[in-house]
Coordinates of C-alpha atoms and ligand atoms in Angstrom, one line a residue:
M1 CA -7.5 22.2 1.4
V2 CA -10.3 22.3 4.3
S3 CA -9.6 25.1 6.8
T4 CA -11.7 26.6 9.6
S5 CA -9.5 29.4 10.2
L6 CA -10.3 32.8 7.8
S7 CA -7.5 34.3 10.1
P8 CA -3.4 34.8 7.3
L9 CA -1.9 32.7 7.7
P10 CA 1.4 32.1 9.6
V11 CA 4.9 33.7 7.6
D12 CA 6.2 30.0 7.6
V13 CA 2.9 28.2 6.6
S14 CA 1.7 30.4 3.7
R15 CA 6.2 30.7 2.3
I16 CA 5.5 26.6 1.5
R17 CA 1.9 26.6 0.5
S18 CA 1.4 29.0 -1.9
P19 CA 3.1 28.1 -4.3
I20 CA 2.3 24.2 -3.7
Q21 CA -1.6 25.8 -3.7
E22 CA -0.5 26.8 -7.3
L23 CA 0.0 23.4 -7.7
Q24 CA -3.2 21.8 -6.6
P25 CA -4.5 22.6 -10.8
Q26 CA -1.6 20.7 -12.7
L27 CA -1.7 18.3 -9.6
V28 CA -5.4 16.7 -10.6
A29 CA -4.0 17.0 -14.7
W30 CA -0.8 14.6 -13.5
R31 CA -4.0 12.6 -11.6
R32 CA -6.0 12.7 -13.8
Q33 CA -4.3 11.8 -17.3
L34 CA -2.4 8.5 -15.0
H35 CA -6.3 8.1 -13.6
Q36 CA -6.7 7.1 -17.9
R37 CA -3.5 5.0 -18.3
P38 CA -3.7 2.5 -15.5
E39 CA -1.5 -0.2 -16.1
L40 CA -0.7 -3.5 -14.2
G41 CA 2.6 -4.2 -11.9
F42 CA 5.8 -4.0 -13.4
R43 CA 3.8 -2.9 -16.4
E44 CA 3.8 0.6 -16.2
L45 CA 5.3 1.8 -19.5
L46 CA 3.1 4.6 -20.2
T47 CA 2.9 5.5 -16.6
A48 CA 7.2 5.9 -16.2
E49 CA 8.0 7.0 -19.5
F50 CA 5.5 10.4 -18.1
V51 CA 7.1 10.6 -14.7
S52 CA 10.9 10.2 -16.7
Q53 CA 9.3 13.3 -18.8
K54 CA 8.1 15.7 -16.0
L55 CA 11.3 14.8 -14.4
T56 CA 13.8 16.1 -17.4
E57 CA 11.7 18.8 -17.9
W58 CA 12.6 19.7 -14.6
G59 CA 15.5 18.9 -14.8
I60 CA 16.0 16.6 -12.1
E61 CA 18.4 14.3 -12.4
H62 CA 17.2 10.3 -11.9
Q63 CA 17.6 6.8 -13.6
T64 CA 14.9 4.6 -14.8
G65 CA 14.6 0.9 -15.5
I66 CA 14.5 0.3 -12.0
A67 CA 13.7 -3.0 -11.0
Q68 CA 11.9 -2.9 -14.4
T69 CA 10.0 0.1 -14.6
G70 CA 10.4 1.8 -11.2
I71 CA 12.5 5.0 -10.7
V72 CA 14.2 7.0 -9.0
A73 CA 14.9 11.1 -9.4
T74 CA 18.0 12.9 -6.7
I75 CA 16.8 15.8 -5.5
S76 CA 19.7 17.9 -3.9
G77 CA 19.8 20.7 -1.3
R78 CA 21.4 24.2 -1.3
Q79 CA 24.4 22.0 0.7
P80 CA 25.3 17.9 1.5
G81 CA 23.7 16.7 4.5
R82 CA 21.3 14.1 5.5
V83 CA 19.3 11.9 2.7
L84 CA 15.2 11.2 3.2
A85 CA 13.7 9.0 0.3
I86 CA 9.9 9.4 0.1
R87 CA 8.0 6.6 -2.0
A88 CA 5.5 6.3 -4.9
D89 CA 3.9 3.0 -5.8
M90 CA 2.7 3.5 -9.5
D91 CA 0.4 0.4 -10.8
A92 CA -3.3 -0.7 -11.0
L93 CA -5.7 -3.0 -10.3
P94 CA -7.4 -5.1 -12.8
I95 CA -10.4 -4.2 -11.9
Q96 CA -13.3 -3.2 -15.0
E97 CA -14.0 1.0 -14.4
E98 CA -17.3 2.4 -13.5
N99 CA -17.3 5.2 -12.7
D100 CA -18.8 7.5 -15.7
V101 CA -16.3 10.8 -15.4
P102 CA -14.3 12.3 -18.0
Y103 CA -10.9 10.6 -16.3
R104 CA -12.5 7.8 -17.0
S105 CA -10.2 4.6 -17.6
L106 CA -9.5 4.0 -21.3
H107 CA -7.8 0.8 -20.6
D108 CA -10.7 -2.3 -21.0
G109 CA -10.2 -4.5 -17.1
Q110 CA -7.6 -2.5 -15.4
M111 CA -7.8 0.4 -13.0
H112 CA -6.6 2.9 -10.3
A113 CA -8.3 1.3 -8.0
C114 CA -6.7 2.1 -5.3
G115 CA -5.1 6.3 -5.6
H116 CA -1.7 5.5 -7.0
D117 CA -2.0 7.7 -9.7
G118 CA -3.1 10.3 -6.6
H119 CA 0.4 9.0 -5.4
V120 CA 2.6 9.7 -8.2
A121 CA 0.8 13.5 -8.4
I122 CA 1.7 13.9 -5.3
A123 CA 5.4 12.4 -5.8
L124 CA 5.4 14.5 -8.6
G125 CA 4.8 17.5 -7.5
T126 CA 7.1 16.9 -4.4
A127 CA 9.8 16.2 -7.0
Y128 CA 9.1 20.4 -8.7
Y129 CA 8.0 22.0 -5.1
L130 CA 11.6 21.1 -4.1
S131 CA 13.7 21.2 -7.2
Q132 CA 11.9 24.8 -6.9
H133 CA 13.1 25.0 -3.5
R134 CA 16.6 23.6 -2.9
Q135 CA 17.5 27.0 -1.2
N136 CA 15.2 25.6 1.6
F137 CA 16.7 22.1 2.2
A138 CA 20.3 21.2 3.3
G139 CA 21.0 17.3 1.7
T140 CA 19.1 15.2 -0.4
V141 CA 16.7 14.0 -1.1
K142 CA 15.6 10.5 -3.4
I143 CA 11.9 9.8 -4.6
V144 CA 11.1 6.3 -5.8
F145 CA 8.5 5.5 -7.7
Q146 CA 8.3 2.0 -7.2
P147 CA 6.3 -0.2 -9.6
A148 CA 3.5 -3.7 -8.9
E149 CA 2.3 -2.5 -4.5
E150 CA -0.4 -4.3 -5.8
G151 CA 1.0 -8.0 -6.5
P152 CA 4.2 -9.3 -6.8
G153 CA 6.0 -6.8 -5.1
G154 CA 7.6 -4.1 -6.7
A155 CA 9.7 -2.9 -3.2
K156 CA 11.8 -5.3 -2.8
P157 CA 12.9 -5.7 -6.3
M158 CA 13.8 -1.7 -6.1
V159 CA 15.9 -2.1 -2.3
E160 CA 18.0 -5.1 -4.5
A161 CA 18.8 -3.0 -6.9
G162 CA 20.3 -0.9 -4.3
V163 CA 18.2 2.4 -4.3
L164 CA 18.4 3.2 -0.3
T165 CA 22.5 3.2 -1.0
N166 CA 24.3 5.6 -3.3
P167 CA 23.7 8.1 -1.1
D168 CA 22.6 6.2 2.1
V169 CA 19.2 6.9 2.6
E170 CA 18.9 7.2 6.4
A171 CA 15.2 7.4 6.8
I172 CA 12.4 6.9 4.5
I173 CA 8.5 8.1 4.2
G174 CA 5.5 7.3 2.3
L175 CA 1.7 7.9 2.1
H176 CA -1.3 6.3 0.9
L177 CA -4.5 8.1 0.0
W178 CA -7.4 6.4 2.6
N179 CA -10.8 7.0 2.0
N180 CA -11.3 5.0 5.2
L181 CA -10.9 8.8 6.4
P182 CA -12.3 11.9 5.5
L183 CA -10.5 14.6 4.1
G184 CA -8.7 16.8 6.1
T185 CA -7.5 13.7 8.7
V186 CA -4.4 12.1 9.0
G187 CA -3.7 8.0 10.1
V188 CA 0.0 8.7 11.8
R189 CA 0.6 5.5 13.9
S190 CA 4.4 4.7 15.9
G191 CA 4.6 1.0 15.4
A192 CA 2.9 -1.7 13.3
L193 CA 0.5 -0.1 11.1
M194 CA -0.1 -2.5 8.4
A195 CA -0.3 -6.0 8.8
A196 CA 2.2 -8.9 7.6
V197 CA -0.1 -10.8 4.3
E198 CA 1.2 -14.4 4.0
S199 CA -1.0 -16.8 1.7
F200 CA -1.8 -20.5 1.4
R201 CA -3.1 -23.3 -0.9
C202 CA -3.9 -27.1 0.5
T203 CA -5.3 -29.8 -1.8
I204 CA -6.7 -33.1 0.3
F205 CA -6.7 -36.7 -1.5
G206 CA -8.7 -38.1 -0.1
Q207 CA -10.8 -41.3 -2.3
G208 CA -14.4 -40.6 -4.1
G209 CA -17.1 -43.1 -3.8
H210 CA -20.6 -43.5 -3.8
G211 CA -22.6 -41.0 -1.7
A212 CA -24.7 -43.8 0.0
M213 CA -22.0 -46.2 0.7
P214 CA -19.4 -43.6 3.1
H215 CA -17.3 -46.4 4.3
Q216 CA -16.0 -47.1 1.4
T217 CA -13.8 -43.6 0.8
I218 CA -12.6 -40.7 2.5
D219 CA -14.3 -38.1 2.3
S220 CA -11.7 -34.8 1.2
I221 CA -14.7 -32.5 1.7
V222 CA -15.5 -33.9 5.4
V223 CA -11.5 -33.9 5.8
G224 CA -11.4 -30.3 4.2
S225 CA -14.0 -28.9 6.6
Q226 CA -12.4 -30.1 9.9
I227 CA -9.6 -28.5 8.7
V228 CA -11.3 -24.9 7.8
N229 CA -13.0 -25.0 11.5
A230 CA -9.5 -25.8 13.4
L231 CA -7.4 -23.4 11.7
Q232 CA -9.9 -20.5 13.6
A233 CA -8.4 -22.1 16.4
I234 CA -5.0 -21.1 16.1
V235 CA -5.8 -17.2 16.0
A236 CA -8.9 -17.9 18.9
R237 CA -6.5 -20.5 20.8
N238 CA -2.5 -20.2 19.9
V239 CA -2.2 -16.4 19.2
D240 CA -1.7 -14.4 22.5
P241 CA -5.2 -12.7 23.3
L242 CA -3.4 -9.1 23.2
E243 CA -2.1 -9.5 19.4
S244 CA -4.4 -9.3 16.2
A245 CA -4.2 -12.1 13.7
V246 CA -6.4 -13.4 10.7
V247 CA -6.7 -16.6 9.8
S248 CA -9.4 -16.5 6.8
V249 CA -10.1 -19.1 4.5
G250 CA -11.3 -17.6 1.3
E251 CA -11.2 -20.7 -0.6
F252 CA -13.4 -23.9 -0.6
H253 CA -13.9 -26.2 -4.0
A254 CA -14.7 -30.1 -4.0
G255 CA -17.2 -32.7 -5.5
T256 CA -18.3 -32.8 -9.0
A257 CA -22.3 -34.3 -7.8
L258 CA -24.3 -34.3 -4.9
N259 CA -24.3 -38.3 -4.8
V260 CA -20.4 -38.5 -5.4
I261 CA -18.2 -38.1 -2.6
A262 CA -15.1 -35.5 -3.7
D263 CA -12.3 -37.5 -3.7
T264 CA -10.3 -33.9 -3.7
A265 CA -10.1 -31.0 -2.2
K266 CA -8.7 -27.8 -2.2
L267 CA -8.4 -24.9 0.4
S268 CA -6.4 -21.8 0.4
G269 CA -6.7 -18.2 2.4
T270 CA -4.2 -15.2 3.6
V271 CA -2.7 -14.5 6.9
R272 CA -2.4 -11.1 8.7
Y273 CA -0.5 -10.3 11.5
F274 CA 1.1 -7.3 13.4
N275 CA 3.7 -8.8 14.8
P276 CA 7.3 -9.6 12.9
N277 CA 7.5 -12.1 16.0
L278 CA 4.7 -14.1 15.2
A279 CA 6.7 -14.8 11.3
G280 CA 7.1 -18.3 10.4
Y281 CA 4.3 -19.3 13.7
F282 CA 1.2 -19.6 10.8
A283 CA 2.9 -21.5 8.4
R284 CA 4.3 -23.9 10.6
R285 CA 0.8 -24.6 13.0
I286 CA -1.1 -24.4 9.8
E287 CA 1.0 -27.3 8.6
Q288 CA 0.2 -29.3 11.9
I289 CA -2.9 -29.2 11.9
V290 CA -2.9 -30.3 7.7
A291 CA -0.9 -33.2 8.7
G292 CA -3.1 -34.0 11.9
I293 CA -6.4 -33.9 10.3
C294 CA -5.1 -36.1 7.1
Q295 CA -3.7 -38.1 9.0
S296 CA -6.4 -39.2 11.0
H297 CA -8.4 -40.0 8.2
G298 CA -6.0 -41.2 6.1
A299 CA -5.9 -38.9 3.6
S300 CA -2.4 -36.9 2.7
Y301 CA -2.1 -33.8 1.2
E302 CA 0.2 -31.5 -0.2
L303 CA 0.3 -27.3 1.0
N304 CA 2.0 -24.0 0.2
Y305 CA 2.8 -21.5 1.6
W306 CA 4.1 -17.8 1.1
H307 CA 5.2 -14.9 2.6
L308 CA 4.5 -12.5 0.7
Y309 CA 5.0 -9.3 2.7
P310 CA 6.0 -8.7 6.5
P311 CA 4.2 -6.0 8.4
V312 CA 4.8 -1.7 7.8
I313 CA 6.1 -0.9 10.8
N314 CA 6.7 2.6 11.9
D315 CA 9.7 4.2 13.1
P316 CA 9.1 6.0 16.4
Q317 CA 11.5 8.9 15.8
I318 CA 9.9 9.5 12.0
A319 CA 6.2 9.0 13.2
E320 CA 6.7 12.0 15.3
L321 CA 8.5 14.2 12.6
V322 CA 5.2 12.9 10.5
R323 CA 2.9 13.9 12.9
S324 CA 4.3 16.8 13.8
V325 CA 4.2 18.2 10.2
A326 CA 0.7 16.8 9.0
S327 CA -0.5 18.9 12.1
D328 CA 0.3 21.5 10.7
V329 CA -1.0 21.2 8.0
I330 CA -4.3 19.9 9.1
E331 CA -6.5 22.3 10.0
T332 CA -9.9 20.5 11.2
P333 CA -10.9 20.1 14.9
V334 CA -10.0 16.1 14.0
G335 CA -6.4 16.3 11.9
V336 CA -4.0 13.6 13.0
V337 CA -5.9 10.0 13.7
P338 CA -2.8 8.8 16.2
E339 CA -4.5 4.6 16.2
C340 CA -5.1 4.2 12.9
Q341 CA -4.4 0.4 11.8
T342 CA -5.1 -1.8 9.1
M343 CA -4.8 -5.7 8.7
G344 CA -4.7 -4.8 5.4
G345 CA -0.6 -5.1 4.2
E346 CA 1.6 -3.1 1.9
D347 CA 5.3 -3.9 0.4
M348 CA 6.2 -0.4 1.6
S349 CA 7.4 -2.7 4.7
F350 CA 10.8 -3.9 3.2
F351 CA 11.7 -0.4 2.6
L352 CA 11.2 0.0 6.5
E353 CA 12.8 -3.3 7.6
A354 CA 16.0 -1.7 5.3
V355 CA 15.4 1.8 7.0
P356 CA 13.6 3.6 9.8
G357 CA 10.7 5.7 8.3
C358 CA 7.1 5.9 8.6
Y359 CA 4.0 5.3 6.2
F360 CA 1.2 6.8 6.5
F361 CA -2.5 8.1 5.9
L362 CA -3.7 10.5 4.1
G363 CA -7.9 11.1 4.1
S364 CA -9.1 11.0 1.2
A365 CA -13.2 10.2 1.1
N366 CA -15.7 12.7 0.8
P367 CA -19.4 11.5 1.3
S368 CA -20.9 14.3 -0.2
K369 CA -19.0 14.6 -3.4
N370 CA -19.4 11.1 -3.7
L371 CA -16.5 10.0 -3.4
A372 CA -16.0 7.1 -0.7
Y373 CA -16.2 4.0 -1.9
P374 CA -13.4 2.3 -0.6
H375 CA -9.7 1.3 -2.2
H376 CA -9.8 -1.1 -4.5
H377 CA -13.8 -1.1 -5.7
P378 CA -14.8 -0.6 -9.6
R379 CA -16.5 3.1 -8.3
F380 CA -13.6 4.1 -6.2
D381 CA -12.4 7.6 -6.5
F382 CA -11.2 10.2 -3.8
D383 CA -11.6 13.9 -3.3
E384 CA -8.4 15.4 -5.2
T385 CA -8.3 18.1 -2.4
A386 CA -5.8 15.6 -0.6
L387 CA -3.2 16.0 -3.7
S388 CA -1.6 18.9 -2.3
M389 CA -1.9 18.5 1.2
G390 CA 0.5 15.2 0.3
V391 CA 2.8 17.5 -1.3
E392 CA 2.7 20.3 1.8
I393 CA 3.1 16.9 4.2
F394 CA 6.3 15.4 2.1
A395 CA 8.1 19.1 1.1
R396 CA 7.0 20.3 5.0
C397 CA 9.1 16.9 6.5
V398 CA 11.7 17.1 4.2
E399 CA 12.7 20.7 5.3
K400 CA 12.3 20.1 8.7
F401 CA 14.3 16.6 8.5
C402 CA 17.2 18.0 5.7
H403 CA 18.1 21.4 7.7
Ligands
NI501 NI1 -2.5 0.6 -2.7

């Protein structure tokens, strides 16, 4: 715990903090066990077994096998009341770990390089704490362990499986350990926190030929290049400059020899934006541009477009709840970072489309311990001090919301 004060903690702070601080060695141990056995989306079998074993050990009612590997735990307080859900994602990434730590990944080519191992540990710690302190809240807490956040997306099938009903969830909260913020800070924002994620793939069919005789061909590289350039004008010239959006072409493959005009070119890219009113706009505009440029050159095309995740939009009231709780928990001068936003995406958005809630970032970087590599990097790791901070924020949110 980062603390700037040596004076005794107020009674209410220590009532919650002391038992959670005692959990810290367990939180680290669970996180490291999970870190050693990373599993990709919808294959979180060992992870789900680990979670289920712990919940069973603590006598916490739970359902397994939801949306394949998902789990929902239900913890009731001293009497019926409001229902709050807490969400943690469980999956790892297809990355070869380069950290030389005793708890490094034992699964070749797979790694918890985004911190979801920490999310599971925090959710487990919260479940344990709440189950031991049921007298401190009225109502029900559902803890949702979700598969496949990194893709193809486990949140949507969890919502479709009814995890937010019976009893009906009134609000949902979730966090991401965040190496873009230092340990001892929390990023909370009302409204859009993370972007919508869409992607496209396009094949341009021209006509190949001799590099010295272009008049006999339809050059798919020239057509493709004009498309790449024109796509940049969507954000520059079509989207309101007060909105934020990105169109990035990440792949452009064409050609086999320097003196041969390529008959086909393939390009693909990603689209990001915050405003839900823009949903559908980019798909239409990209098709117009591709169709227009291809037509003007006599080329044809095939275009596929995917709407993957909607933007992560936080409810103002629940964001305020998290903000007020976080400022009690985090005692550094920086504390709560209010205008934190990223063009990264998250399928937490599907839960937030179904019920109001708040997703927030828990600062976990610590350059002095060499724990500051970005997410999805083969050397990603985070400061585990953040684990008990996460549990404390969740526990306090429960007590404040389900009072
Ligand atoms: Ni992540």
